[in-house]
CSV table of C-alpha atoms in Angstrom, one decimal:
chain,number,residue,atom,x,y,z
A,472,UNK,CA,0.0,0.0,0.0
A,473,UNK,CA,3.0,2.3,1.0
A,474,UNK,CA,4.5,2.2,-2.8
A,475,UNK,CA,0.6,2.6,-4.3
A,476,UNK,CA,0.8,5.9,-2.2
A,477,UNK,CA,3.9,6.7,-3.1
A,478,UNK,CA,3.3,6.8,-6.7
A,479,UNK,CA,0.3,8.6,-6.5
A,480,UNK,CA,1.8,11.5,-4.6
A,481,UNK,CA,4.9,10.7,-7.1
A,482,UNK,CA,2.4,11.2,-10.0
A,483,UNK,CA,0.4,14.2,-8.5
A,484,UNK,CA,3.8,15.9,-8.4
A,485,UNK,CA,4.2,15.7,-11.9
A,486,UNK,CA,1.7,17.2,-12.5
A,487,UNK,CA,2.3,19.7,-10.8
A,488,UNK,CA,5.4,20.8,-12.0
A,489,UNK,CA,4.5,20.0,-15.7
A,490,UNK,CA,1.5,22.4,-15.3
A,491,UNK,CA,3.9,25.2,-13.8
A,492,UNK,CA,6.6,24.7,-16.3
A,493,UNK,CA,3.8,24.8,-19.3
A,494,UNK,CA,2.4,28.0,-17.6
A,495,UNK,CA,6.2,29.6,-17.4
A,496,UNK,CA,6.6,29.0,-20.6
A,497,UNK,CA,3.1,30.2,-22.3
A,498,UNK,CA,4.1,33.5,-20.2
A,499,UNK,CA,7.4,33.6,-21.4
A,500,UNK,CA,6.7,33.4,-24.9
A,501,UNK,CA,3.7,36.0,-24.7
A,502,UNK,CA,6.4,37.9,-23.5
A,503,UNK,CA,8.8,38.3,-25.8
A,504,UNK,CA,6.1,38.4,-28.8
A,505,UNK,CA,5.5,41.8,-27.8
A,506,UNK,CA,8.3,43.0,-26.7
A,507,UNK,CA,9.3,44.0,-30.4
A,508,UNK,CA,6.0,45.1,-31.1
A,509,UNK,CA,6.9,47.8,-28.3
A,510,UNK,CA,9.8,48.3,-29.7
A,511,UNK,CA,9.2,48.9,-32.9
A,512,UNK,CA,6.8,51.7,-31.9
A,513,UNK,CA,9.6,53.1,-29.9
A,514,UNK,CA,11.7,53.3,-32.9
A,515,UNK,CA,9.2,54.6,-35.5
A,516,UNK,CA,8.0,57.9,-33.3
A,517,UNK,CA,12.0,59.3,-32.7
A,518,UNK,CA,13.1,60.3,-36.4
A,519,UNK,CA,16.4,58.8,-37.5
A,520,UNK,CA,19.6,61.7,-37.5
A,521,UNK,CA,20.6,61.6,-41.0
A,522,UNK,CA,24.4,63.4,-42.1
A,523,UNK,CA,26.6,65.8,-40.3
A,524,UNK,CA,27.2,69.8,-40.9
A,525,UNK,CA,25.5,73.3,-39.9
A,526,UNK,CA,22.5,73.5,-41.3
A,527,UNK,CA,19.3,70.9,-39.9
A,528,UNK,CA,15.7,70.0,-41.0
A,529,UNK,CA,13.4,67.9,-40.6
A,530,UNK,CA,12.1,65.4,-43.9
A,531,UNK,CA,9.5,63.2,-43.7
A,532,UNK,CA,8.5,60.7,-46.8
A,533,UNK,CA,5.0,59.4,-47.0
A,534,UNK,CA,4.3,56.4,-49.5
A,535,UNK,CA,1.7,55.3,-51.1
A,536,UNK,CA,-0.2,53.0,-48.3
A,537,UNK,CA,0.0,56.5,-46.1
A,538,UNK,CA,3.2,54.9,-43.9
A,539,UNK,CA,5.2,57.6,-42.8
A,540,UNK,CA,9.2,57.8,-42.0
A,541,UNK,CA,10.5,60.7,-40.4
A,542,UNK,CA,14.4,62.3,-40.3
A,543,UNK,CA,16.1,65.2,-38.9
A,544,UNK,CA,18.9,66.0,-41.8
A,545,UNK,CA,22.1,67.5,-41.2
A,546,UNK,CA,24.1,69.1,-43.7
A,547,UNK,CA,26.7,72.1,-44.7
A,548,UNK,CA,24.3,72.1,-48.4
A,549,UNK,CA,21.7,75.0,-48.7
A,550,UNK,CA,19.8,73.7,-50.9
A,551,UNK,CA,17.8,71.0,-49.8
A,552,UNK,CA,17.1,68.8,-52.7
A,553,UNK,CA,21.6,68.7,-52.5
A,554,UNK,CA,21.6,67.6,-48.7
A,555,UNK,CA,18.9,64.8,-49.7
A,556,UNK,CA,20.9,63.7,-52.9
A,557,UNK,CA,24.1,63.4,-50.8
A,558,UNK,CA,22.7,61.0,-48.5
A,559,UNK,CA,20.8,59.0,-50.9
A,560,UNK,CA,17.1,59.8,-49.6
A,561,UNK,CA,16.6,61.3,-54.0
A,562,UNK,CA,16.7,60.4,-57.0
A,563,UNK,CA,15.6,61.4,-60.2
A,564,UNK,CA,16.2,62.6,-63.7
A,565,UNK,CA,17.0,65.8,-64.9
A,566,UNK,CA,14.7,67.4,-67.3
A,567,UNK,CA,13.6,71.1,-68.8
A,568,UNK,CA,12.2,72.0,-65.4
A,569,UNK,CA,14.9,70.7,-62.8
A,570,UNK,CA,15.2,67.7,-60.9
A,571,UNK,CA,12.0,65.2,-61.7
A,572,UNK,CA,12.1,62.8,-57.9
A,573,UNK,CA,11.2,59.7,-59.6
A,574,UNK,CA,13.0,57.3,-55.7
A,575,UNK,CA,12.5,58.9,-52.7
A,576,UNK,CA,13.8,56.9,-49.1
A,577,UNK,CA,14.1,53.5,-52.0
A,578,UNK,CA,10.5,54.0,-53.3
A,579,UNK,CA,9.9,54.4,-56.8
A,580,UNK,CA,7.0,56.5,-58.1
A,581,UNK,CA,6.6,56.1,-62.2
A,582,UNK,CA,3.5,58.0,-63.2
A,583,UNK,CA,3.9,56.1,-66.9
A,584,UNK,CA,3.0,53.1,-65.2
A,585,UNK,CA,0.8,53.6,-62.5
A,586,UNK,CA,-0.3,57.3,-62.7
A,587,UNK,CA,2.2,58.0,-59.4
A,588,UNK,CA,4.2,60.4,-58.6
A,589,UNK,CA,6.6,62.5,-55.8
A,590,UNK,CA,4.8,65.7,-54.5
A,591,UNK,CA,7.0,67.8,-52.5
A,592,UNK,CA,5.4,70.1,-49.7
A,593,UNK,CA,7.3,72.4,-47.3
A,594,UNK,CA,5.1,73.1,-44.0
A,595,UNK,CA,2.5,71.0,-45.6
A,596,UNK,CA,2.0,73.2,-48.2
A,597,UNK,CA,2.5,72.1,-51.9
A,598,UNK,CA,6.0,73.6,-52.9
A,599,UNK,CA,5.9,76.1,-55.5
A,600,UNK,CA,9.9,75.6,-56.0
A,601,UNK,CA,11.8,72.3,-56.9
A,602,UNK,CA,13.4,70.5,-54.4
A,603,UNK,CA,16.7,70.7,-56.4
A,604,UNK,CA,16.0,74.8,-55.8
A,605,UNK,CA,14.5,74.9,-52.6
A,606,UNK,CA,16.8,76.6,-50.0
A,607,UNK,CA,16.8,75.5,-46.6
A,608,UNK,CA,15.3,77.8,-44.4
A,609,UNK,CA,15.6,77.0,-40.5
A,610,UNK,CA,12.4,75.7,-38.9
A,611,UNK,CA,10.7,74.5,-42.2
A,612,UNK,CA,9.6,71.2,-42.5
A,613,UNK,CA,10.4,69.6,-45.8
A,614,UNK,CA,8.4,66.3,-47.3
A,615,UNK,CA,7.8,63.5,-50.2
A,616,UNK,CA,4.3,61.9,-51.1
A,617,UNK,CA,3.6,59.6,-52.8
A,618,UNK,CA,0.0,61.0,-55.4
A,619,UNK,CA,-1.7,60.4,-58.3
């Protein structure tokens, strides 16, 4: 009778410890599945510090699905279409009328094949002036998105 008891408190044990260890580890795991969920939150509301020099501003690009990346740019340029060339956020072709942003931040706008194109805005405003003309005056926001 003693080893009938025995394994019954033996088994009941078991149990017990594989109940806490599955419960440990279904906390664990919830855990750490949204710890880079938090993290990546984190990162996406600081801007990234792009470049090095005198003159700053801040450049957002918005693409097509409405996501929105966000930089402070540092440069010695004055122009800002210059400071976002050197550090590879622009690209483009030149035509008649300037600099025509076809890649902005590695997306590519082509209104020949799908009607899109690269607005540029300065304080939210629609710019008036090229980006590859656009002087960079302190306090102004500068941006790319993605119409058409």
């Amino acid at each position: 009778m003693k080893k009938t008891t025995a394994k019954k408190v033996l088994s009941i044990m078991s149990c017990i410890v594989l109940t806490a260890a599955a419960a440990l580890t279904t906390a664990c795991t919830k855990e750490e599945q949204s710890a880079p969920a938090q993290t990546s939150a984190a990162q996406s509301s600081a801007p990234a510090e792009l470049g090095e020099g005198q003159n700053s501003f801040d450049f957002t690009v918005t693409d097509k699905d409405g996501n929105s990346t966000a930089y402070i740019i540092r440069t010695d340029k004055t122009i800002v279409g210059e400071a976002l060339q050197e550090l590879g956020l622009i690209s483009g072709d030149e035509g008649e009328f300037g600099l025509y942003v076809k890649t902005v931040n590695g997306i590519t706008a082509d209104y020949d094949i799908d009607g899109t194109y690269w607005a540029f805005y300065i304080n939210d405003e629609y710019a008036v002036t090229g980006v590859d003309v656009t002087e960079i005056t302190a306090g102004d926001v500068y941006s790319f998105r993605i119409e058409g």
